[in-house]
Structures are given as structure tokens and as C-alpha cells.
mmCIF file of C-alpha atoms and ligand atoms in Angstrom:
data_model
loop_
_atom_site.group_PDB
_atom_site.id
_atom_site.type_symbol
_atom_site.label_atom_id
_atom_site.label_comp_id
_atom_site.label_asym_id
_atom_site.label_seq_id
_atom_site.Cartn_x
_atom_site.Cartn_y
_atom_site.Cartn_z
ATOM 1 C CA MET A 1 0.000 0.000 0.000
ATOM 2 C CA ILE A 2 1.417 3.347 -1.091
ATOM 3 C CA LEU A 3 0.269 6.560 0.581
ATOM 4 C CA THR A 4 1.550 9.831 -0.842
ATOM 5 C CA ILE A 5 1.559 12.990 1.260
ATOM 6 C CA ALA A 6 2.116 15.865 -1.127
ATOM 7 C CA ASN A 7 1.789 19.569 -1.644
ATOM 8 C CA LEU A 8 3.545 22.085 -3.863
ATOM 9 C CA LYS A 9 3.303 24.466 -0.910
ATOM 10 C CA GLY A 10 5.997 24.225 1.769
ATOM 11 C CA GLY A 11 5.386 24.154 5.491
ATOM 12 C CA VAL A 12 1.919 22.581 5.362
ATOM 13 C CA ALA A 13 2.911 19.706 7.749
ATOM 14 C CA LYS A 14 3.724 16.985 5.217
ATOM 15 C CA SER A 15 6.819 15.703 7.028
ATOM 16 C CA SER A 16 5.241 16.048 10.474
ATOM 17 C CA ILE A 17 2.324 13.890 9.409
ATOM 18 C CA ALA A 18 4.500 11.388 7.522
ATOM 19 C CA GLY A 19 6.639 10.659 10.589
ATOM 20 C CA SER A 20 3.852 10.438 13.124
ATOM 21 C CA LEU A 21 1.717 8.341 10.833
ATOM 22 C CA ALA A 22 4.600 5.945 10.212
ATOM 23 C CA ALA A 23 5.267 5.562 13.941
ATOM 24 C CA MET A 24 1.574 5.021 14.651
ATOM 25 C CA ALA A 25 1.329 2.340 11.972
ATOM 26 C CA ALA A 26 4.544 0.683 13.204
ATOM 27 C CA ALA A 27 3.194 0.633 16.761
ATOM 28 C CA ASP A 28 0.148 -1.087 15.269
ATOM 29 C CA GLY A 29 2.397 -3.831 13.853
ATOM 30 C CA VAL A 30 2.486 -2.596 10.264
ATOM 31 C CA SER A 31 5.825 -2.793 8.429
ATOM 32 C CA VAL A 32 6.304 0.741 7.193
ATOM 33 C CA VAL A 33 8.885 2.926 5.461
ATOM 34 C CA VAL A 34 8.952 6.647 4.739
ATOM 35 C CA VAL A 35 10.270 7.729 1.344
ATOM 36 C CA ASP A 36 11.656 11.249 1.600
ATOM 37 C CA ALA A 37 11.459 12.716 -1.880
ATOM 38 C CA GLU A 38 13.316 15.787 -0.730
ATOM 39 C CA ARG A 39 17.077 15.293 -0.687
ATOM 40 C CA LEU A 40 18.110 15.228 3.003
ATOM 41 C CA GLY A 41 14.687 16.567 3.911
ATOM 42 C CA ALA A 42 12.901 16.812 7.237
ATOM 43 C CA SER A 43 11.731 13.177 7.201
ATOM 44 C CA THR A 44 15.296 11.978 6.729
ATOM 45 C CA SER A 45 16.576 13.996 9.678
ATOM 46 C CA TRP A 46 13.549 12.927 11.747
ATOM 47 C CA GLY A 47 14.411 9.271 11.054
ATOM 48 C CA LYS A 48 18.076 9.890 11.826
ATOM 49 C CA LEU A 49 17.334 11.551 15.174
ATOM 50 C CA ARG A 50 14.879 8.805 16.042
ATOM 51 C CA HIS A 51 17.519 6.218 15.249
ATOM 52 C CA GLU A 52 20.250 8.027 17.232
ATOM 53 C CA ASP A 53 17.987 8.177 20.280
ATOM 54 C CA SER A 54 17.083 4.487 19.791
ATOM 55 C CA ARG A 55 13.386 5.284 19.869
ATOM 56 C CA GLU A 56 11.070 2.322 19.398
ATOM 57 C CA PRO A 57 9.560 1.365 17.098
ATOM 58 C CA ALA A 58 12.434 2.229 14.786
ATOM 59 C CA ILE A 59 11.256 3.758 11.506
ATOM 60 C CA ASP A 60 13.106 3.312 8.241
ATOM 61 C CA VAL A 61 13.380 6.458 6.154
ATOM 62 C CA VAL A 62 14.923 6.261 2.701
ATOM 63 C CA ASP A 63 15.759 8.992 0.247
ATOM 64 C CA VAL A 64 15.202 8.955 -3.465
ATOM 65 C CA ARG A 65 18.013 7.990 -5.770
ATOM 66 C CA GLY A 66 17.070 8.558 -9.372
ATOM 67 C CA ASP A 67 13.495 7.912 -10.323
ATOM 68 C CA VAL A 68 10.933 8.590 -7.562
ATOM 69 C CA ALA A 69 8.358 6.072 -8.787
ATOM 70 C CA LYS A 70 10.992 3.324 -9.097
ATOM 71 C CA THR A 71 12.235 3.998 -5.573
ATOM 72 C CA ILE A 72 8.693 3.804 -4.211
ATOM 73 C CA GLN A 73 7.838 0.640 -6.092
ATOM 74 C CA GLY A 74 11.053 -0.961 -4.879
ATOM 75 C CA GLN A 75 10.141 -0.170 -1.274
ATOM 76 C CA ALA A 76 6.600 -1.437 -1.785
ATOM 77 C CA THR A 77 7.984 -4.924 -2.405
ATOM 78 C CA GLN A 78 9.621 -4.857 1.041
ATOM 79 C CA TYR A 79 7.122 -3.042 3.252
ATOM 80 C CA ASP A 80 3.355 -3.247 3.717
ATOM 81 C CA LEU A 81 3.031 0.510 3.879
ATOM 82 C CA VAL A 82 5.109 3.086 1.979
ATOM 83 C CA ILE A 83 4.528 6.698 3.035
ATOM 84 C CA VAL A 84 5.863 9.208 0.509
ATOM 85 C CA ASP A 85 6.736 12.726 1.681
ATOM 86 C CA ILE A 86 6.950 14.922 -1.402
ATOM 87 C CA GLY A 87 7.011 18.690 -1.779
ATOM 88 C CA ALA A 88 7.638 21.518 -4.135
ATOM 89 C CA GLY A 89 10.763 20.088 -5.795
ATOM 90 C CA ASN A 90 9.293 18.612 -8.909
ATOM 91 C CA ALA A 91 5.753 18.737 -10.206
ATOM 92 C CA LYS A 92 6.399 15.812 -12.539
ATOM 93 C CA ALA A 93 7.547 13.645 -9.636
ATOM 94 C CA ILE A 94 4.377 14.478 -7.702
ATOM 95 C CA ALA A 95 2.286 13.406 -10.677
ATOM 96 C CA SER A 96 4.138 10.101 -11.057
ATOM 97 C CA CYS A 97 3.853 9.396 -7.307
ATOM 98 C CA ALA A 98 0.113 9.889 -7.474
ATOM 99 C CA GLN A 99 -0.134 7.461 -10.370
ATOM 100 C CA ILE A 100 1.304 4.584 -8.357
ATOM 101 C CA SER A 101 -0.352 5.463 -5.033
ATOM 102 C CA ASP A 102 -3.352 3.823 -3.426
ATOM 103 C CA LEU A 103 -4.271 7.017 -1.624
ATOM 104 C CA VAL A 104 -3.042 10.616 -1.742
ATOM 105 C CA LEU A 105 -3.320 13.189 1.024
ATOM 106 C CA LEU A 106 -2.783 16.887 0.402
ATOM 107 C CA PRO A 107 -2.169 18.565 3.755
ATOM 108 C CA CYS A 108 -3.414 22.149 3.657
ATOM 109 C CA GLY A 109 -3.759 24.948 6.181
ATOM 110 C CA THR A 110 -5.996 27.965 6.347
ATOM 111 C CA THR A 111 -4.341 30.540 4.079
ATOM 112 C CA THR A 112 -5.420 31.497 0.575
ATOM 113 C CA GLU A 113 -1.930 30.688 -0.698
ATOM 114 C CA GLU A 114 -2.172 27.151 0.678
ATOM 115 C CA PHE A 115 -5.608 26.730 -0.881
ATOM 116 C CA ARG A 116 -4.272 27.878 -4.247
ATOM 117 C CA LYS A 117 -1.202 25.623 -4.148
ATOM 118 C CA THR A 118 -3.291 22.668 -3.014
ATOM 119 C CA GLN A 119 -5.558 23.133 -6.014
ATOM 120 C CA GLU A 120 -2.471 23.306 -8.227
ATOM 121 C CA THR A 121 -1.137 20.084 -6.694
ATOM 122 C CA PHE A 122 -4.508 18.411 -7.240
ATOM 123 C CA ALA A 123 -4.439 19.478 -10.888
ATOM 124 C CA LEU A 124 -1.141 17.589 -11.336
ATOM 125 C CA MET A 125 -2.989 14.410 -10.348
ATOM 126 C CA ARG A 126 -5.709 14.578 -12.969
ATOM 127 C CA ASP A 127 -4.520 11.375 -14.624
ATOM 128 C CA SER A 128 -4.200 9.312 -11.464
ATOM 129 C CA SER A 129 -6.853 6.852 -10.437
ATOM 130 C CA ALA A 130 -5.913 7.042 -6.753
ATOM 131 C CA PRO A 131 -8.363 8.854 -4.518
ATOM 132 C CA VAL A 132 -7.001 12.257 -3.505
ATOM 133 C CA PHE A 133 -8.107 13.975 -0.310
ATOM 134 C CA VAL A 134 -7.267 17.298 1.249
ATOM 135 C CA LEU A 135 -6.207 16.897 4.874
ATOM 136 C CA LEU A 136 -6.885 20.112 6.753
ATOM 137 C CA THR A 137 -3.944 20.854 9.033
ATOM 138 C CA ARG A 138 -3.025 23.544 11.520
ATOM 139 C CA VAL A 139 -6.647 24.641 11.748
ATOM 140 C CA THR A 140 -7.908 26.429 14.852
ATOM 141 C CA PRO A 141 -8.784 23.802 17.469
ATOM 142 C CA SER A 142 -12.450 23.573 18.303
ATOM 143 C CA THR A 143 -13.409 24.116 21.934
ATOM 144 C CA THR A 144 -16.803 22.481 21.480
ATOM 145 C CA ARG A 145 -18.004 19.194 19.988
ATOM 146 C CA ARG A 146 -18.732 20.974 16.729
ATOM 147 C CA GLU A 147 -16.180 21.997 14.130
ATOM 148 C CA THR A 148 -15.136 25.636 14.064
ATOM 149 C CA LYS A 149 -16.650 27.937 11.488
ATOM 150 C CA GLU A 150 -13.183 28.206 9.931
ATOM 151 C CA THR A 151 -12.979 24.451 9.344
ATOM 152 C CA GLN A 152 -16.545 24.292 8.024
ATOM 153 C CA GLU A 153 -15.815 27.117 5.609
ATOM 154 C CA LEU A 154 -12.598 25.464 4.395
ATOM 155 C CA ARG A 155 -14.551 22.280 3.722
ATOM 156 C CA ALA A 156 -17.124 24.236 1.747
ATOM 157 C CA VAL A 157 -14.503 26.047 -0.322
ATOM 158 C CA PHE A 158 -12.735 22.813 -1.269
ATOM 159 C CA LYS A 159 -16.016 21.086 -2.046
ATOM 160 C CA GLU A 160 -16.927 23.959 -4.314
ATOM 161 C CA ALA A 161 -13.563 23.512 -6.081
ATOM 162 C CA GLY A 162 -14.247 19.787 -6.592
ATOM 163 C CA LEU A 163 -11.799 18.433 -4.013
ATOM 164 C CA LYS A 164 -12.674 15.852 -1.385
ATOM 165 C CA VAL A 165 -11.690 16.600 2.210
ATOM 166 C CA PHE A 166 -10.859 14.065 4.929
ATOM 167 C CA ASP A 167 -13.359 13.972 7.803
ATOM 168 C CA ALA A 168 -10.482 14.005 10.297
ATOM 169 C CA VAL A 169 -8.485 17.233 10.648
ATOM 170 C CA ILE A 170 -5.236 18.113 12.395
ATOM 171 C CA PRO A 171 -5.658 21.238 14.515
ATOM 172 C CA ARG A 172 -2.841 23.641 15.300
ATOM 173 C CA ARG A 173 -1.121 22.572 18.509
ATOM 174 C CA LYS A 174 2.266 23.682 19.741
ATOM 175 C CA VAL A 175 3.190 20.135 20.778
ATOM 176 C CA TRP A 176 3.676 19.286 17.083
ATOM 177 C CA GLU A 177 6.895 21.323 17.078
ATOM 178 C CA LEU A 178 8.415 18.799 19.487
ATOM 179 C CA THR A 179 8.035 15.958 16.989
ATOM 180 C CA ALA A 180 10.936 17.386 14.936
ATOM 181 C CA ASP A 181 13.469 15.675 17.210
ATOM 182 C CA GLY A 182 12.435 12.204 16.057
ATOM 183 C CA GLN A 183 9.332 11.629 18.130
ATOM 184 C CA ALA A 184 5.807 10.865 16.993
ATOM 185 C CA ILE A 185 2.889 12.945 18.204
ATOM 186 C CA HIS A 186 1.389 10.034 20.174
ATOM 187 C CA GLU A 187 4.675 9.674 22.063
ATOM 188 C CA LEU A 188 4.424 13.180 23.497
ATOM 189 C CA ASP A 189 1.723 12.732 26.112
ATOM 190 C CA ASN A 190 -0.767 15.068 24.520
ATOM 191 C CA GLU A 191 -4.110 13.347 24.527
ATOM 192 C CA LYS A 192 -5.948 15.698 22.169
ATOM 193 C CA ALA A 193 -3.208 15.795 19.540
ATOM 194 C CA THR A 194 -2.838 12.019 19.758
ATOM 195 C CA GLN A 195 -6.569 11.480 19.319
ATOM 196 C CA GLU A 196 -6.592 13.810 16.315
ATOM 197 C CA MET A 197 -3.703 11.947 14.665
ATOM 198 C CA ARG A 198 -5.314 8.601 15.448
ATOM 199 C CA ALA A 199 -8.518 9.739 13.740
ATOM 200 C CA VAL A 200 -6.488 10.461 10.596
ATOM 201 C CA TYR A 201 -4.786 7.067 10.782
ATOM 202 C CA GLU A 202 -8.107 5.291 11.232
ATOM 203 C CA GLU A 203 -9.696 7.182 8.384
ATOM 204 C CA ILE A 204 -6.821 6.132 6.118
ATOM 205 C CA LEU A 205 -7.427 2.484 7.056
ATOM 206 C CA ARG A 206 -11.156 2.902 6.493
ATOM 207 C CA ARG A 207 -10.715 4.553 3.077
ATOM 208 C CA ILE A 208 -8.292 1.813 1.997
ATOM 209 C CA ASP A 209 -10.767 -0.813 3.165
ATOM 210 C CA ASP A 210 -13.542 0.895 1.198
ATOM 211 C CA LEU A 211 -11.360 0.804 -1.919
ATOM 212 C CA GLU A 212 -10.522 -2.848 -1.514
ATOM 213 C CA ASN A 213 -14.171 -3.726 -1.061
ATOM 214 C CA ALA A 214 -15.422 -1.506 -3.878
HETATM 215 N N1 LIG B 301 -0.714 20.571 13.777
HETATM 216 C C1 LIG B 301 0.290 21.451 13.882
HETATM 217 N N2 LIG B 301 0.201 22.479 14.750
HETATM 218 C C2 LIG B 301 1.198 23.374 14.876
HETATM 219 N N3 LIG B 301 2.335 23.337 14.166
HETATM 220 C C3 LIG B 301 2.484 22.340 13.288
HETATM 221 C C4 LIG B 301 1.484 21.351 13.090
HETATM 222 N N4 LIG B 301 1.923 20.485 12.154
HETATM 223 C C5 LIG B 301 3.134 20.907 11.788
HETATM 224 N N5 LIG B 301 3.487 22.029 12.452
HETATM 225 C C6 LIG B 301 4.716 22.800 12.309
HETATM 226 O O1 LIG B 301 4.705 23.422 11.036
HETATM 227 C C7 LIG B 301 6.012 23.487 10.497
HETATM 228 C C8 LIG B 301 6.019 22.843 9.119
HETATM 229 O O2 LIG B 301 5.785 21.454 9.269
HETATM 230 P P1 LIG B 301 6.478 20.389 8.300
HETATM 231 O O3 LIG B 301 7.936 20.579 8.271
HETATM 232 O O4 LIG B 301 5.944 19.077 8.694
HETATM 233 O O5 LIG B 301 5.840 20.835 6.916
HETATM 234 P P2 LIG B 301 6.262 20.385 5.438
HETATM 235 O O6 LIG B 301 5.051 20.526 4.617
HETATM 236 O O7 LIG B 301 6.913 19.065 5.485
HETATM 237 O O8 LIG B 301 7.325 21.512 5.097
HETATM 238 P P3 LIG B 301 8.441 21.527 3.924
HETATM 239 O O9 LIG B 301 7.760 22.077 2.736
HETATM 240 O O10 LIG B 301 9.486 22.441 4.468
HETATM 241 O O11 LIG B 301 8.906 20.121 3.706
HETATM 242 C C9 LIG B 301 6.930 22.796 11.497
HETATM 243 O O12 LIG B 301 7.529 23.773 12.309
HETATM 244 C C10 LIG B 301 5.966 21.947 12.326
HETATM 245 O O13 LIG B 301 6.434 21.738 13.638
HETATM 246 MG MG1 LIG B 302 8.818 18.475 4.772
#
């Protein structure tokens, strides 16, 4: 199973989500690897720091040598789950990742620029059969059981533009900054942030299940 986490826009939380998702899946017994499409990118240093601190479960992070799609397909023969972290570098590479993915997530925050770049990224994936979903990240946390107006409006705007949005969202929480040193969000003792990440993980499993049973 290949999951691509992509956006032409930088700083939308691609690498943060890739690492924490990988660690959550590994803790769940899934054999998982992160493919860092950015040369010596954040996922690579996250994996290195995690390894140096001997954090368990250990997560393999590999970089791309040569063709992105070939690297991913090679990893897919060795691991059950391949999580691809790919950013602005190369639009063509994003398109070819999408073509071989089972599911694509486009993390996106609340700014107009992010919305625009997310639409642009989506347009690169026109020819891919994989389902593509926007994953709203760094949104204002809700203090009630209902979603904030901001999140509801973002959903509406994407729907209007023809993009599907994940039910689960990742709110803005300072604790996420601490994951950069090689930890996963669920390892940081923050119940809300952990629950939010777990909802994303579970929705991924559910969407994959839906596809397999379709
Ligand atoms: N839910 C969140 N709440 C608050 N801050 C967050 C959240 N998720 C990520 N961040 C922070 O946002 C910044 C960008 O995150 P990250 O590096 O994961 O994004 P990216 O899309 O991989 O960026 P790049 O384009 O540089 O690869 C980091 O400082 C990270 O700690
Ligand atoms: Mg990154």
C-alpha cells in the first residue's frame, strides 16, 4: 500500500504527518517505510534523530536515488506501507507518485496561498486513479463538539472547487513542534493531539478498506 503525502506548498505539515503516521502504523504492527522525496529533507533527519535516540519502534526512512516512482515501487515490495513525503521540488515527480499510489493526502492549512497551491497540486494528479483527499492541518482547534466555522468554511470552499476533504483534521497545537526531534505525536503525552492523529490514521485504514471492497 502506497500513501503519498504531497503539496507544492511548503510548510503545510507533510513531514510532520509522515513521521507520526509511520510511527503510529509501526506501533500497530504494520511494516512501514517513509520515502523522503526531498534530498536530506525533514523526514530523513527525523528518522536519523529517532535512530540516534534508539526510539522504538524504529522507523526506516529512505531517500530517493534517481526515479521517484521506481524507488517507491522498490520499497513497496519490502514493506506493507510506503509513506511518501513529497514537496515543491518537482511537479512531474508528484504526478508520477500519485499514479502509483493507493491514496493521496494533500495537507493544507488555512491561508489562501495554501488553498491555491493545493488546487495546483490536485491538478497535477488529474490522470491518477488514486483517490485524492485534502487533509486540513493547523486549523484552529475547536473548543466544542462541533467543528469551528473556519474548518466548516474550508470544507465548503474545497467542495466547491471539486476536491474531497478528509473527515479528520489536524488542529494547530504547539506540541507538534516537538516531533521534529524524532518523536511521533502520540509519544508526546498530549491526549488531544494524539486522538486527532489517530482519527487520521483510522480514516486512512477505512478509506483503503472501502477501496478494496469496492
Ligand atoms: N498541527 C500542527 N500544529 C502546529 N504546528 C504544526 C502542526 N503540524 C506541523 N506544524 C509545524 O509546522 C512546520 C512545518 O511542518 P512540516 O515541516 O511538517 O511541513 P512540510 O510541509 O513538510 O514543510 P516543507 O515544505 O518544508 O517540507 C513545522 O515547524 C511543524 O512543527
Ligand atoms: Mg517536509
